[in-house]
PDB file of C-alpha atoms in Angstrom:
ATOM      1  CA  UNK A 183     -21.309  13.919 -34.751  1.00  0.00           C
ATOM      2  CA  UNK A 184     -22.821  10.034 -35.192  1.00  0.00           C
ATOM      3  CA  UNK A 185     -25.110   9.827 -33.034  1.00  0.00           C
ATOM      4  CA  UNK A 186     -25.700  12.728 -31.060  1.00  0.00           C
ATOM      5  CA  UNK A 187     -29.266  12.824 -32.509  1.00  0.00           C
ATOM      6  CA  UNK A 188     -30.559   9.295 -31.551  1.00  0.00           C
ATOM      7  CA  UNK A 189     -28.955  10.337 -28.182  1.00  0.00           C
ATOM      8  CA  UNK A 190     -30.678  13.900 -27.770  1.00  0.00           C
ATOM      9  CA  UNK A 191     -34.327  12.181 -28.972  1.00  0.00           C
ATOM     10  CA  UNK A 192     -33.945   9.285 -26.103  1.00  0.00           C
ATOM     11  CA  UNK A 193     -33.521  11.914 -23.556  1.00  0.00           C
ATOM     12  CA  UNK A 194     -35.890  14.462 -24.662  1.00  0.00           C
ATOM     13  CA  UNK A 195     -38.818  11.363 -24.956  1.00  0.00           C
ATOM     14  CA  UNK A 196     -37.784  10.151 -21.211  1.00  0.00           C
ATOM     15  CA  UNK A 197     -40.559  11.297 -19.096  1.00  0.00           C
ATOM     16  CA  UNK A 198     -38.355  10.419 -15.749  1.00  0.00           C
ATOM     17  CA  UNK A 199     -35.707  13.064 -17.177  1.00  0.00           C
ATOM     18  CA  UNK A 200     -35.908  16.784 -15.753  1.00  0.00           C
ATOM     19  CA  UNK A 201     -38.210  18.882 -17.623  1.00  0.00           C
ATOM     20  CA  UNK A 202     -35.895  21.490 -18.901  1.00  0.00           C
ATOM     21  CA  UNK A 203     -33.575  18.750 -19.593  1.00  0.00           C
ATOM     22  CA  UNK A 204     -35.977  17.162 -22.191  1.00  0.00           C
ATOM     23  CA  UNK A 205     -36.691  20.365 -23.673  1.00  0.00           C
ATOM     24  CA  UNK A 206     -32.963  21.205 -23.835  1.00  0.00           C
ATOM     25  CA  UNK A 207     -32.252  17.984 -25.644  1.00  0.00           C
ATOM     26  CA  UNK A 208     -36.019  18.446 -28.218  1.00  0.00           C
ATOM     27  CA  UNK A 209     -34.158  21.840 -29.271  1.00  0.00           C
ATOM     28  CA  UNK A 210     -30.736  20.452 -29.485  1.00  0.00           C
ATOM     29  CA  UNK A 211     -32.010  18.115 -31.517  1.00  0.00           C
ATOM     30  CA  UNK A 212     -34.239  20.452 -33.546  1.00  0.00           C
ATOM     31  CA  UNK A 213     -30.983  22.404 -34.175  1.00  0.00           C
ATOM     32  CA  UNK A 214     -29.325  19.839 -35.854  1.00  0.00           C
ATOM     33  CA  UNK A 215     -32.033  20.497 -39.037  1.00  0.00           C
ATOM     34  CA  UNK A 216     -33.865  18.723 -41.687  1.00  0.00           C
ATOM     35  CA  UNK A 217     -31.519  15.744 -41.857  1.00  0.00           C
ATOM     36  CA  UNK A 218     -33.526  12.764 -42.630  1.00  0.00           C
ATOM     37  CA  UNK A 219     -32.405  10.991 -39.394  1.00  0.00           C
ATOM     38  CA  UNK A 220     -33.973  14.332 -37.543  1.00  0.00           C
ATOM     39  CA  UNK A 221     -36.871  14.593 -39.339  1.00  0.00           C
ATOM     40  CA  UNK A 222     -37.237  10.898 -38.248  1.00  0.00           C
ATOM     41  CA  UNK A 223     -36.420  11.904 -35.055  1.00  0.00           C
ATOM     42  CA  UNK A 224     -38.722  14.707 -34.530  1.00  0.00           C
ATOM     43  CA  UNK A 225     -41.749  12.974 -36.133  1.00  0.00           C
ATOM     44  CA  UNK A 226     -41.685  10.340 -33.612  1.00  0.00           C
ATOM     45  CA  UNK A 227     -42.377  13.657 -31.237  1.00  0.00           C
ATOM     46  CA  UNK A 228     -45.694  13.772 -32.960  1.00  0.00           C
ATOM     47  CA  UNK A 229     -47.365  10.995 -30.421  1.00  0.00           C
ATOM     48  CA  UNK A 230     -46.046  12.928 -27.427  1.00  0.00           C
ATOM     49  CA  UNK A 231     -48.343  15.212 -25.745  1.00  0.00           C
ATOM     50  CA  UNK A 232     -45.672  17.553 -24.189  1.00  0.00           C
ATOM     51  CA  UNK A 233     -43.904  17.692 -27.658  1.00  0.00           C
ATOM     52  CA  UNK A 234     -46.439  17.164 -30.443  1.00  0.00           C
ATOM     53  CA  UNK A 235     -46.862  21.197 -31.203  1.00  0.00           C
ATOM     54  CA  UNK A 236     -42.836  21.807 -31.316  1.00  0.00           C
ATOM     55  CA  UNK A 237     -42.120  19.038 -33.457  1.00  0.00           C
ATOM     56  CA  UNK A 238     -45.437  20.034 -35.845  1.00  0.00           C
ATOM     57  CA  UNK A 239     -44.102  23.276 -35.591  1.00  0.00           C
ATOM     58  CA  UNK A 240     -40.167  21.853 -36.646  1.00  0.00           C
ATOM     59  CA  UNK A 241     -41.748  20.281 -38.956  1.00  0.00           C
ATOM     60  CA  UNK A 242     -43.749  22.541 -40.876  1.00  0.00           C
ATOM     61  CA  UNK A 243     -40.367  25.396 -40.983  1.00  0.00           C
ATOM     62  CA  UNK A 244     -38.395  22.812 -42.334  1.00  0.00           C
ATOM     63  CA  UNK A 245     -41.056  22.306 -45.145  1.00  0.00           C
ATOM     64  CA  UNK A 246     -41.186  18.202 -44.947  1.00  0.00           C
ATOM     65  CA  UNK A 247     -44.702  18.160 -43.321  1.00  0.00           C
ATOM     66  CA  UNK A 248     -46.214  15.944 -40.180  1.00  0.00           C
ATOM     67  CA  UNK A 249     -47.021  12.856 -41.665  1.00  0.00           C
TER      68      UNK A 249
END
């Protein structure tokens, strides 16, 4: 769905949104696979603290590297 991903990302990097709520929207997001708007996506994760070892981790099983 168009979107959906650029929507999941702004709530999971929203540090005033619920904790599990973030998380629930990272792995949403991380579901939606290697697309290159993802990948995009989840690299920007890199500079969080909370997310920087699931999106390395995203990263690395999808095979496109951190960057």
């Amino acid at each position: 769905i168009p979107g959906v991903a650029r929507i999941a990302a702004r709530y999971a990097m929203d540090p005033k949104e619920d904790t599990d709520l973030r998380h629930n929207a990272f792995f949403a997001l991380e579901r939606g696979g290697p697309t290159p708007e993802v990948v995009e996506l989840v690299r920007s994760f890199l500079s969080d603290r909370e997310f920087r070892e699931l999106a390395s981790e995203a990263l690395t099983r999808w095979g496109v590297g951190v960057e």
